Short mmCIF file of C-alpha atoms in Angstrom, two decimals:
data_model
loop_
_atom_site.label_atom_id
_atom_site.label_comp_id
_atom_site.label_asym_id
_atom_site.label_seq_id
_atom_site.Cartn_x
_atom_site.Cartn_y
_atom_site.Cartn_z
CA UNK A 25 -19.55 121.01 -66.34
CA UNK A 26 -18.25 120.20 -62.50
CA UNK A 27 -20.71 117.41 -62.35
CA UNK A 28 -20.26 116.10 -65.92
CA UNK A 29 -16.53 115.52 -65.23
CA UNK A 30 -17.02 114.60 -61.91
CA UNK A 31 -19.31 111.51 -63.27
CA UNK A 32 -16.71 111.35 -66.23
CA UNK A 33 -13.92 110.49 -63.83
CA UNK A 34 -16.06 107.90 -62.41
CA UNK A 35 -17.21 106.28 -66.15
CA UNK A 36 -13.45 105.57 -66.65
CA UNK A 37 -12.94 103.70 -63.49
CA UNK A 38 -15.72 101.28 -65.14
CA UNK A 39 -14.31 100.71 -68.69
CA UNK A 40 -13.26 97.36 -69.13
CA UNK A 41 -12.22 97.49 -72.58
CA UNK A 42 -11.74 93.99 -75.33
CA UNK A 43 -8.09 94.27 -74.69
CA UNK A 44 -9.13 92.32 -71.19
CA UNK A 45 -7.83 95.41 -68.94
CA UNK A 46 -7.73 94.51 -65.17
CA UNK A 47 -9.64 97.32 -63.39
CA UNK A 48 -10.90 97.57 -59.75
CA UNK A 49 -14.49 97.66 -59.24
CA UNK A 50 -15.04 98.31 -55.30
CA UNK A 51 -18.01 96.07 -53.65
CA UNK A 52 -21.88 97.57 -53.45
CA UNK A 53 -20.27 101.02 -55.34
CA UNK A 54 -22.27 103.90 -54.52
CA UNK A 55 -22.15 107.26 -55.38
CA UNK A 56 -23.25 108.56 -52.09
CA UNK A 57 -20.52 108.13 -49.57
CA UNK A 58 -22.99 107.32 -46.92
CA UNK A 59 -24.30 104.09 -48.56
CA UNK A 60 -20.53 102.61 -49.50
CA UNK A 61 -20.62 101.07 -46.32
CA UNK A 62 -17.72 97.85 -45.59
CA UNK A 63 -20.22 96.32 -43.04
CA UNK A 64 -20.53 92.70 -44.38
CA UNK A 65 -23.74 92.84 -42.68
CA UNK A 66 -24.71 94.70 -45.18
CA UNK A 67 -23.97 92.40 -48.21
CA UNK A 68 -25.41 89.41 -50.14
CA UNK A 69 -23.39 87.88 -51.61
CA UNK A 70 -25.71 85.79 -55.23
CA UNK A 71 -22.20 84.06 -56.55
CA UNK A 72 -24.18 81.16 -57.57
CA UNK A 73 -27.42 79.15 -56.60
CA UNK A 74 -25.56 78.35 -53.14
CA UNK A 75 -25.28 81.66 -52.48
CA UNK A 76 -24.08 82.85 -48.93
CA UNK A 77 -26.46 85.57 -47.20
CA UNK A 78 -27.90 87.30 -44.16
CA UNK A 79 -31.45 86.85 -43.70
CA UNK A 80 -32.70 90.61 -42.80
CA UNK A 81 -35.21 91.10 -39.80
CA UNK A 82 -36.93 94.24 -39.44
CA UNK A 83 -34.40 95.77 -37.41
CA UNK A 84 -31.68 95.56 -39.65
CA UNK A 85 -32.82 99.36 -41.43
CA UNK A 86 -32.27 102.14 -39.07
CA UNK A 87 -35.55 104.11 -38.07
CA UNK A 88 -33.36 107.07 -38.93
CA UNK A 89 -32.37 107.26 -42.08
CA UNK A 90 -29.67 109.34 -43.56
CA UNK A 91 -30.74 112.02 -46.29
CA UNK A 92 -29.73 111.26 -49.67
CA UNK A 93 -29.96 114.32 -51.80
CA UNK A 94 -26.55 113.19 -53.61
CA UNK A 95 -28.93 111.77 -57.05
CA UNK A 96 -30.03 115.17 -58.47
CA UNK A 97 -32.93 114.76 -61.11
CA UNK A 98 -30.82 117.80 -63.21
CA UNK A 99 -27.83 115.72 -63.14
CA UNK A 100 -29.29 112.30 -64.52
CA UNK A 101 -31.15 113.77 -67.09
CA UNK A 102 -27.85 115.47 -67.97
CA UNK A 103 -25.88 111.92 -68.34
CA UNK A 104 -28.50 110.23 -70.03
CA UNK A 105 -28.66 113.23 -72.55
CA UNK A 106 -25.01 112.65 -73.06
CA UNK A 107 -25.18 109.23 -73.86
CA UNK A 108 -23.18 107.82 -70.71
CA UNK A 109 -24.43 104.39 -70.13
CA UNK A 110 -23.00 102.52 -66.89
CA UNK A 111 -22.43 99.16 -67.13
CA UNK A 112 -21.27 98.18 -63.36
CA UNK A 113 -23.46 97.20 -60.52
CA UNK A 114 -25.44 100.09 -58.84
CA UNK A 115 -26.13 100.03 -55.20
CA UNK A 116 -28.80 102.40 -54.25
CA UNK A 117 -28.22 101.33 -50.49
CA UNK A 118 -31.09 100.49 -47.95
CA UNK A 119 -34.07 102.21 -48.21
CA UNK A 120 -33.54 106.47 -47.12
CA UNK A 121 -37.50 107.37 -46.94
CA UNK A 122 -40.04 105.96 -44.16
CA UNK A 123 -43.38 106.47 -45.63
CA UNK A 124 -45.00 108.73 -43.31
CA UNK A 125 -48.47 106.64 -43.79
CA UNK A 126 -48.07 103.60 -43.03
CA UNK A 127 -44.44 103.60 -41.86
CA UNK A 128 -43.49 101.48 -45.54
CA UNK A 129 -39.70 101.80 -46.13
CA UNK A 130 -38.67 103.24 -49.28
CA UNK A 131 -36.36 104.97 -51.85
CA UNK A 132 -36.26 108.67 -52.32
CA UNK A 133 -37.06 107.88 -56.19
CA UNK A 134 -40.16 106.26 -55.25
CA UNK A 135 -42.09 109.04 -54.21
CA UNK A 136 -44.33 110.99 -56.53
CA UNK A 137 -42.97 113.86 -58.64
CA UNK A 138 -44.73 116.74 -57.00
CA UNK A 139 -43.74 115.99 -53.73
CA UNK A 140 -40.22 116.77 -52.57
CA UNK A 141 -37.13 115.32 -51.74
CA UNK A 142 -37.36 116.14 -47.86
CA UNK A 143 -41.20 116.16 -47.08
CA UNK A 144 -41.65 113.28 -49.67
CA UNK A 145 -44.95 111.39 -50.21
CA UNK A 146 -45.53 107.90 -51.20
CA UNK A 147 -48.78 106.55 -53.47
CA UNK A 148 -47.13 102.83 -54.11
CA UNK A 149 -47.54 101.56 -50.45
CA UNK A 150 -50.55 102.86 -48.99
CA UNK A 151 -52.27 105.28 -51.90
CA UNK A 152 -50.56 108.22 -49.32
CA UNK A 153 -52.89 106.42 -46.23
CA UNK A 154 -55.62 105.62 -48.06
CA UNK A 155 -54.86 102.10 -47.62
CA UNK A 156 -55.06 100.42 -44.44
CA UNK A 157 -54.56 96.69 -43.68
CA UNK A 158 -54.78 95.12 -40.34
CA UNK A 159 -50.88 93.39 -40.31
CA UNK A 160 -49.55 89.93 -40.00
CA UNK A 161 -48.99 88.40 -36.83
CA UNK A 162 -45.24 87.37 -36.14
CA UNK A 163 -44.18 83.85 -37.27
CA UNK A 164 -44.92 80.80 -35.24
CA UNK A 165 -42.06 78.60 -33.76
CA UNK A 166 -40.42 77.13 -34.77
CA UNK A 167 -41.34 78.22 -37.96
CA UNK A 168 -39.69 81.86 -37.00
CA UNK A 169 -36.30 80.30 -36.66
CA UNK A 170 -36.05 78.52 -39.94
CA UNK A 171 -36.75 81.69 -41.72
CA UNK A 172 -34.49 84.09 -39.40
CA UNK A 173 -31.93 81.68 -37.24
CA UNK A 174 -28.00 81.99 -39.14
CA UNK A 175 -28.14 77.94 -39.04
CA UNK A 176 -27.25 75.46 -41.33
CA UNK A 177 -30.95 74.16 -40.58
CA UNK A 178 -32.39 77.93 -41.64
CA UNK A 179 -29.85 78.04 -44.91
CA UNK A 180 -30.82 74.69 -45.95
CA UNK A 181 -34.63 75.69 -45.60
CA UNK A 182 -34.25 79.16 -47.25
CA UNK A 183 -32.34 77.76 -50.06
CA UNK A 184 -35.43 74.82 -50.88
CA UNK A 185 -38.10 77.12 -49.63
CA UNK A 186 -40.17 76.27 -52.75
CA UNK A 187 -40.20 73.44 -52.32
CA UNK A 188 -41.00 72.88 -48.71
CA UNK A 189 -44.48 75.32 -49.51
CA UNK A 190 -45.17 72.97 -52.17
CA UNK A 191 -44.99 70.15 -49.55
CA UNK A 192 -47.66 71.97 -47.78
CA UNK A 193 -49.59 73.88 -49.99
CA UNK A 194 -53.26 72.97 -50.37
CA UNK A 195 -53.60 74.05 -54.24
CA UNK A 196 -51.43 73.64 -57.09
CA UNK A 197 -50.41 76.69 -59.35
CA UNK A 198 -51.26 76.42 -63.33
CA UNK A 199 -48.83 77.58 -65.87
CA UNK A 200 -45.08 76.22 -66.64
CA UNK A 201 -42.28 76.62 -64.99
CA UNK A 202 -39.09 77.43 -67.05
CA UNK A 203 -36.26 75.94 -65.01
CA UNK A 204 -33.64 76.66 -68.36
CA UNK A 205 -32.43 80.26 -66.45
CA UNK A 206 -31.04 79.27 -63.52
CA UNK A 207 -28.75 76.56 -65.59
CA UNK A 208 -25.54 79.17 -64.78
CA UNK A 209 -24.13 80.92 -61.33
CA UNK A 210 -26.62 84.02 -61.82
CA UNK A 211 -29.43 84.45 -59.02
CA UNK A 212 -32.22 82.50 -58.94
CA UNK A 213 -34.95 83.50 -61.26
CA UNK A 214 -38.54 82.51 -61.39
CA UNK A 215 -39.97 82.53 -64.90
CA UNK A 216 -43.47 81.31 -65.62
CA UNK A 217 -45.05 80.46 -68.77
CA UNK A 218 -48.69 79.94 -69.95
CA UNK A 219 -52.02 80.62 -68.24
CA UNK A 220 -51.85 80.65 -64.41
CA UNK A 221 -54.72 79.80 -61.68
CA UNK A 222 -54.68 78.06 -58.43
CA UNK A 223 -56.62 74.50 -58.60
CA UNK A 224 -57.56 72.03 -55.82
CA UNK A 225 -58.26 68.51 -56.03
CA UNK A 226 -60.75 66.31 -54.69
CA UNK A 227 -60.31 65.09 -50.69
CA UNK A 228 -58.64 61.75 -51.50
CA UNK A 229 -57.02 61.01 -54.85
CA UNK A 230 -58.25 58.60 -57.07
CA UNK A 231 -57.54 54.74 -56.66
CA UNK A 232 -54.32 54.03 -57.25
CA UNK A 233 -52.66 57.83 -57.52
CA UNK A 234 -50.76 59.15 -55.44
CA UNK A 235 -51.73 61.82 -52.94
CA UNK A 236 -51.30 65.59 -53.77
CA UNK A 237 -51.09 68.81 -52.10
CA UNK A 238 -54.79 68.87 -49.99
CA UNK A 239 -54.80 64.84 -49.91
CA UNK A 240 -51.62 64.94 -47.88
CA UNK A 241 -53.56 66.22 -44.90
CA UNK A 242 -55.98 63.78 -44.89
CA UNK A 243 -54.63 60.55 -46.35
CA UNK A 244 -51.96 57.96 -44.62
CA UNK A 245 -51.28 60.62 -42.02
CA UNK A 246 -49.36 57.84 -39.89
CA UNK A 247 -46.76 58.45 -42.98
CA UNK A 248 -47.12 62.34 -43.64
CA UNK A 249 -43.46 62.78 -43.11
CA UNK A 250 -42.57 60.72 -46.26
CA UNK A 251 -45.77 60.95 -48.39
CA UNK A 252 -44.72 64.83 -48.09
CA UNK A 253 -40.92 64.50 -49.42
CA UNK A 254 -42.31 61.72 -51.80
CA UNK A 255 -44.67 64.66 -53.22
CA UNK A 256 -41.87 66.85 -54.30
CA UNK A 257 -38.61 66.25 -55.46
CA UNK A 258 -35.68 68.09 -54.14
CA UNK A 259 -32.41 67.90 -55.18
CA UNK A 260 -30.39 67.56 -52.05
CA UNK A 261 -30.19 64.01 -50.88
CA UNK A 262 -29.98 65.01 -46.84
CA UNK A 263 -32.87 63.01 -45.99
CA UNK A 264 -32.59 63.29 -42.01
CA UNK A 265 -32.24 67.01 -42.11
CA UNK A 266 -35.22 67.72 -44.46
CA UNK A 267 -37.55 65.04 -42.49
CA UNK A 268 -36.49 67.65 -39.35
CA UNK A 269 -37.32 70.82 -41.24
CA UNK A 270 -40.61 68.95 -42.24
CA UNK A 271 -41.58 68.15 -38.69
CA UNK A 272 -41.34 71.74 -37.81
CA UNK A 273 -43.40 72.91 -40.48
CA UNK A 274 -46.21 70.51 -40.00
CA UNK A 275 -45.67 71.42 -36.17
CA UNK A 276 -46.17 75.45 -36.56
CA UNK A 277 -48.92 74.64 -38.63
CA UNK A 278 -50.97 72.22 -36.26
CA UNK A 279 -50.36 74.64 -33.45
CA UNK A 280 -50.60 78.10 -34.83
CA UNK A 281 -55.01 77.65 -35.62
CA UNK A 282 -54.09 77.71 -38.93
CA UNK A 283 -58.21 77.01 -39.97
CA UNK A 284 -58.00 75.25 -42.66
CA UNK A 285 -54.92 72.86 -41.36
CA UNK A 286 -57.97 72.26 -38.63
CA UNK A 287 -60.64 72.01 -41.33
CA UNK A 288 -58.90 69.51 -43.34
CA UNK A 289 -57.78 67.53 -39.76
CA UNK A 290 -61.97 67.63 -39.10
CA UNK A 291 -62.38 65.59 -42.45
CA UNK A 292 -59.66 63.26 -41.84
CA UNK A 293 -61.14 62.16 -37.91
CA UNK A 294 -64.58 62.18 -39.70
CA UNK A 295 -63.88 59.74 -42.40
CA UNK A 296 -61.53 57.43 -39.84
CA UNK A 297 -64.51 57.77 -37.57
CA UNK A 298 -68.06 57.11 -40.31
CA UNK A 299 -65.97 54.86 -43.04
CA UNK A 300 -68.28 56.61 -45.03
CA UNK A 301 -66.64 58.23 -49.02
CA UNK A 302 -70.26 60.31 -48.23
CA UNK A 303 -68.91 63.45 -47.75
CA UNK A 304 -67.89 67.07 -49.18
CA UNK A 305 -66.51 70.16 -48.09
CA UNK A 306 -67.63 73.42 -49.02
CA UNK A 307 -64.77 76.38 -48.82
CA UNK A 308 -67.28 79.60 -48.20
CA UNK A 309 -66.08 82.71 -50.50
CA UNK A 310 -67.57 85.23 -48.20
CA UNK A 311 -66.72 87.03 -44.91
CA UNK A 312 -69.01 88.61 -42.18
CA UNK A 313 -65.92 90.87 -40.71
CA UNK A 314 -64.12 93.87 -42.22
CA UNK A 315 -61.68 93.00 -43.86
CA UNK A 316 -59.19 96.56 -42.59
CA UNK A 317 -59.73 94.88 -39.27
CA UNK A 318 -59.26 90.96 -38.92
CA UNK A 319 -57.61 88.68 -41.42
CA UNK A 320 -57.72 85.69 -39.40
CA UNK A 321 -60.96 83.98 -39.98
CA UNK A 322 -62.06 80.54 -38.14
CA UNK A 323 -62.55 77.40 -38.94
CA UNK A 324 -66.31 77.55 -39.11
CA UNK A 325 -65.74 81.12 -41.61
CA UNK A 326 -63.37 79.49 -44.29
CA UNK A 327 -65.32 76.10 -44.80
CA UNK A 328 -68.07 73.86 -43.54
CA UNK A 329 -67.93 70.02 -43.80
CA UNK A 330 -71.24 68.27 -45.60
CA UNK A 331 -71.98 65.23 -44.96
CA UNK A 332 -74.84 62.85 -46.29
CA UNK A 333 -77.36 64.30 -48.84
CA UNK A 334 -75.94 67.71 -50.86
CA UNK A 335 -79.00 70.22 -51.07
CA UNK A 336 -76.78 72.44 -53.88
CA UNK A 337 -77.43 75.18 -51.95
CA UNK A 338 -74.28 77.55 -52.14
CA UNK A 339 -72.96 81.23 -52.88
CA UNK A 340 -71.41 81.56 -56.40
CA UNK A 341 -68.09 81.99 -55.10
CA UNK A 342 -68.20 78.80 -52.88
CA UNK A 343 -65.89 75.87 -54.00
CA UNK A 344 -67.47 72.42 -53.47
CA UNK A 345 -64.16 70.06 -53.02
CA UNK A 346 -65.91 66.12 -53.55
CA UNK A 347 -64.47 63.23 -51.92
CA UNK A 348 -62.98 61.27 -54.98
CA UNK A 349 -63.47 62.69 -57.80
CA UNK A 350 -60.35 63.22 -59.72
CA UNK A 351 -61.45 66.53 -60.97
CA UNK A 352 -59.72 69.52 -60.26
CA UNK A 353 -61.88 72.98 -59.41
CA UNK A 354 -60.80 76.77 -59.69
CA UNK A 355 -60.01 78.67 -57.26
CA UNK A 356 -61.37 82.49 -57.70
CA UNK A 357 -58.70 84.89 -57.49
CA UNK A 358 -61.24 87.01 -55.37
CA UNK A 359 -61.55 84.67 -52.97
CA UNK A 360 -60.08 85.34 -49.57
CA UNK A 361 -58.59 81.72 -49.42
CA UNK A 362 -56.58 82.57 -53.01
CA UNK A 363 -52.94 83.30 -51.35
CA UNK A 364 -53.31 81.31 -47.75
CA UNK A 365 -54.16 77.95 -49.66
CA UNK A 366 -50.85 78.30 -52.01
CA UNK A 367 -48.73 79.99 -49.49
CA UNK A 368 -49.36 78.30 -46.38
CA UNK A 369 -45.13 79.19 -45.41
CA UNK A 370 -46.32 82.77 -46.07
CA UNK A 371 -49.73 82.62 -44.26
CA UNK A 372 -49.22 80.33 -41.86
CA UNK A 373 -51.99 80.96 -39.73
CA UNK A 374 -54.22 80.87 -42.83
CA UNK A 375 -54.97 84.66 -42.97
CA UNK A 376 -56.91 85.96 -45.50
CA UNK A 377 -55.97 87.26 -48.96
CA UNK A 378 -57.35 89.44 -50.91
CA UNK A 379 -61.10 90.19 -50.38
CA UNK A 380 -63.55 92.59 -53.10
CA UNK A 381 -65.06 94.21 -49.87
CA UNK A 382 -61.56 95.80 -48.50
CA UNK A 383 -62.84 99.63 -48.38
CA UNK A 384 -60.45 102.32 -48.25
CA UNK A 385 -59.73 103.73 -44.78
CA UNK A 386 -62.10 106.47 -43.28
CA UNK A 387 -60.43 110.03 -44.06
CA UNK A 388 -62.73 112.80 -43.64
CA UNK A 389 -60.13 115.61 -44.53
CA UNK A 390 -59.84 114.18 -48.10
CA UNK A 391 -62.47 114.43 -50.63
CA UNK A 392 -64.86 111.74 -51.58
CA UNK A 393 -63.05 108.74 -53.90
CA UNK A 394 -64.85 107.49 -57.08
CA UNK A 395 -63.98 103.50 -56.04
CA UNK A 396 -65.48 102.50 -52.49
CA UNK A 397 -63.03 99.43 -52.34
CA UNK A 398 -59.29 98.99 -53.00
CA UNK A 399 -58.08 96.77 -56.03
CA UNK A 400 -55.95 93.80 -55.86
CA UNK A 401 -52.80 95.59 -57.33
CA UNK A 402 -53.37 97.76 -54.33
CA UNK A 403 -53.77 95.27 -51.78
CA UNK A 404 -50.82 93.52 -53.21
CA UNK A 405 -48.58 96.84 -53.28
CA UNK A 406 -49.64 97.43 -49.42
CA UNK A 407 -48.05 93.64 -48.91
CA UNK A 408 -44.83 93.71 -49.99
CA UNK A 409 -43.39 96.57 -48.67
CA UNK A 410 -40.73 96.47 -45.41
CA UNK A 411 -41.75 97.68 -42.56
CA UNK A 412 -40.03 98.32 -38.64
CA UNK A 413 -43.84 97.93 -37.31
CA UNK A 414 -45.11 95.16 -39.03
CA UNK A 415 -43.71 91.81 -39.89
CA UNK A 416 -42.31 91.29 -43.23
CA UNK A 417 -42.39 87.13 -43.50
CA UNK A 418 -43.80 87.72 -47.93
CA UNK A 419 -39.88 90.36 -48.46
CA UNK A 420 -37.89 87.74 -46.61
CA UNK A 421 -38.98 84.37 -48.47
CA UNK A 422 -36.72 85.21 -50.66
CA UNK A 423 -36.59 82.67 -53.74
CA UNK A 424 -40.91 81.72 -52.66
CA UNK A 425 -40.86 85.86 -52.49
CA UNK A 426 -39.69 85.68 -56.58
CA UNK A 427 -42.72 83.29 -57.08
CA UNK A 428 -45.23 85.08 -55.09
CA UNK A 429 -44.29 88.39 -57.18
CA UNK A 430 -45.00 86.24 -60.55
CA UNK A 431 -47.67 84.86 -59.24
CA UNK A 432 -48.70 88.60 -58.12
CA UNK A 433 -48.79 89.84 -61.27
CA UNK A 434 -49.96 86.77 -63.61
CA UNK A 435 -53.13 87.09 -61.01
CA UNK A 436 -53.89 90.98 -61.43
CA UNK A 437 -53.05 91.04 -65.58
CA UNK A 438 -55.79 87.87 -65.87
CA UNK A 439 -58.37 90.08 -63.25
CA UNK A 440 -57.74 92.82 -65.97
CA UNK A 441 -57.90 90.81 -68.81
CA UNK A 442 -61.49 89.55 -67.53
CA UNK A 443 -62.52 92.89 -66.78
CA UNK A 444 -62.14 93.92 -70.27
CA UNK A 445 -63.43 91.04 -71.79
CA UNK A 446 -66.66 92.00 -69.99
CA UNK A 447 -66.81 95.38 -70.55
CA UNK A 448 -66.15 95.80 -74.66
CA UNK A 449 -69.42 97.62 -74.68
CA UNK A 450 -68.00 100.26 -71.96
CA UNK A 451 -64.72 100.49 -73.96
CA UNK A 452 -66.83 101.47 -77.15
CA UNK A 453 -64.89 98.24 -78.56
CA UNK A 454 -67.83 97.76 -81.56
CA UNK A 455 -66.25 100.22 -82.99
CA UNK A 456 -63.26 99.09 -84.58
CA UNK A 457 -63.38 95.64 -84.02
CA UNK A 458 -65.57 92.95 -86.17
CA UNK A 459 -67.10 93.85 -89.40
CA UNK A 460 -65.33 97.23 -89.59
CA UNK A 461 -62.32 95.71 -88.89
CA UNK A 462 -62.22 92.69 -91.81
CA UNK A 463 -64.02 95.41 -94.17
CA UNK A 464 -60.50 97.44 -93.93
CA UNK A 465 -58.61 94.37 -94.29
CA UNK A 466 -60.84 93.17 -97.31
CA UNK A 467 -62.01 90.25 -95.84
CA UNK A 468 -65.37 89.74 -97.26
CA UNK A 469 -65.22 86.34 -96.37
CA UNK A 470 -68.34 86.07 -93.22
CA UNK A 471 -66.76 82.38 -92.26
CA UNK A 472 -63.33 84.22 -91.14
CA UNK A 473 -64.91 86.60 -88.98
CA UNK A 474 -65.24 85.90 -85.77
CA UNK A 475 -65.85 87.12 -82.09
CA UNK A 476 -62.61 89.43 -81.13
CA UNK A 477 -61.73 90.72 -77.96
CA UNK A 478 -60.52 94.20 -78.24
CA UNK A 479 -57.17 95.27 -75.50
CA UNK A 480 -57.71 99.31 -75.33
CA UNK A 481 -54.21 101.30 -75.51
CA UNK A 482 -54.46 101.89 -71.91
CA UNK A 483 -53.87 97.80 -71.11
CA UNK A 484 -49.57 97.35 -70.32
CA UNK A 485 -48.51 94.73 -72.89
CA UNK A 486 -51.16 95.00 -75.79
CA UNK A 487 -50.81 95.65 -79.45
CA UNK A 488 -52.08 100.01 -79.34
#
């Protein structure tokens, strides 16, 4: 009854009722004293689309972090039995848990159920250490200052950071972007409609286009500067500030051995060199390395440059990119280049992505797993999680961090959606889909039945 009128008390402060009733709301309201800190450090303000922040760097979240035992399970289950619904802004604070695995920060109500509050254990991160992934490098300059400097230079690249990896990306992203809900002062939001995949184009585009994405590496390079702000448009008409911000960026990634910045650079002195349209390039799906140890492959591992007669010889997962062809080719979400050839601000020394061959990490004192090699929900889970140790460049792209997590997630449903589509006969599908199906519909009709792909209960979003 204590706590119930205790939470009470604070449900009043929060009523704003139709007769327009001026009530104080205090800033980032917490219910645990410790997090209702007045540091403005420790705020972002999201006012509107020009919002005013501080970019975070790993050492802004104490290694020590204060228990929070203040959130009782008992006690939330008790106002959600009661029907009291909170309408304000919660502030669960920074992150109170390091994950004792891979050193992940997270939230006390992260961890899994059977573990407790004070010896907790986390399975999102690392799978509780079964996951291991050699970590990121730290960011090349200057590329490190225009995602972490308080400059009007770093606030002006953070706020068209989008844009500026579009400038440099090497594929372009399927789908739709729905620009109609960020029309008011809420924060950004990235919304995506339609199918999505990654796609590249051929080396030069066709006569008389434009170039795109790839192209811009290798065509007109004496004019890369403009051909690259040409490619995109961007809203904000300070032209000498965002040719300096593209400098940079073309700068960090010429110097950093980004390999396929250096692969497409090979083509470009090849073809200025031979005069010759003879030529292909052939980006290799496969790695000789483990992939818990090394994620930065070389330019002779990520692609190999073909020139003269094309024997077809190639692995399945290879992508053949033609000189002018105008057509567009796939690339597989499997393959290692995947996230480095859309994300070049978040890879930018072209590490690898995701990889089928990633096998869990070596623990003797747990038993034997049923999967040799991790998924990519699990790779991608690893990824995005803060940590003191390793360098957190994907958490602090902020609005290319809201793509990235669509993008995330667009990618692993359409790996599931495959999966199932080739394994109906493992799901036991035959038997209710087809014939038995449009018999208990009464649909006798053999010209309206047709090949159905059957979503098991178990898939997030179907129709069981």
């Amino acid at each position: 009854d204590d706590a119930l009128s205790k939470y009470n008390s604070i449900e009043d402060q929060f009523i704003c009722a139709c007769n327009m009733e001026e009530i104080e709301v205090p800033d980032n309201y917490s219910e645990d004293p410790l997090l209702n800190s007045t540091n403005e450090d420790g705020q972002i303000i999201c006012a509107s689309n020009d919002e005013q922040f501080h970019t975070p760097t790993n050492s802004d979240v104490l290694d020590e972090q204060p228990e929070n035992d203040s959130a009782d399970d008992d006690d939330q289950a008790m106002y959600a039995a009661n029907g009291i619904i909170f309408t304000h802004y919660l502030n669960h604070g920074q992150p109170d848990h390091i994950c004792p695995d891979c050193g992940a920060l997270m939230w006390s109500e992260e961890r899994l159920k059977k573990s407790s509050k004070r010896a907790p254990k986390f399975t999102l991160c690392c799978s509780q250490g079964d996951i291991e992934v050699v970590p990121y490098k730290q960011l090349p300059q200057p590329l490190h200052d225009l995602y972490h400097s308080d400059t009007k230079r770093s606030k002006f690249f953070i706020d068209d950071i989008r844009s500026f990896n579009s400038m440099f990306a090497f594929t372009s992203m399927g789908g739709k972007i729905n620009t109609s809900m960020n029309t008011g002062n809420a924060p950004p939001t990235f919304v995506l409609n339609g199918e999505n995949y990654h796609l590249i184009g051929s080396l030069m585009p066709p006569i008389g286009d434009q170039p795109k994405f790839a192209q811009l590496y290798i065509y007109d390079t004496d004019n890369e500067v403009s051909n690259r702000m040409a490619a995109v448009g961007m809203k904000d008409d300070r032209l000498a500030l965002r040719s300096s911000i593209v400098r940079d960026i073309r700068e960090a990634l010429n110097n950093c051995d980004n390999p396929y910045v250096k692969t497409y650079n090979t083509v470009r002195d090849t073809l200025h060199a031979r005069g010759t349209p003879d030529i292909r390039l052939k980006l290799l799906g496969k790695r000789g390395r483990d992939g818990r140890r090394y994620n930065l492959p070389t330019s002779t591992e990520v692609a190999a440059l073909v020139v003269g007669d094309f024997d077809g010889e190639y692995s399945d997962r290879d992508v053949i990119v033609e000189y002018r062809s105008g057509l567009l080719k796939r690339i597989s979400t499997f393959e290692p280049a995947y996230w480095p050839l859309q994300y070049p601000l978040l890879f930018p020394r072209g590490e690898d992505g995701y990889r089928k061959d990633i096998e869990f990490k070596d623990n003797p004192k747990k038993p034997a797993r049923k999967r040799q090699f991790i998924t990519h929900l699990e790779w991608l889970g690893y990824r995005i999680q803060q940590r003191n140790t390793h360098n957190s460049t994907i958490v602090f792209s902020r609005r290319l961090f809201h793509q990235f997590l669509v993008d995330s997630f667009s990618t692993v449903e359409s790996d599931r959606l495959k999966y199932l589509k080739h394994h109906q006969q493992d799901l036991r599908a035959d038997m209710y889909k087809g014939l038995t199906e449009a018999i208990l519909r009464g649909d006798v009709d053999a010209a309206n039945s047709g090949k159905r792909i059957v979503l098991p209960a178990s898939f997030v979003g179907g129709a069981r």
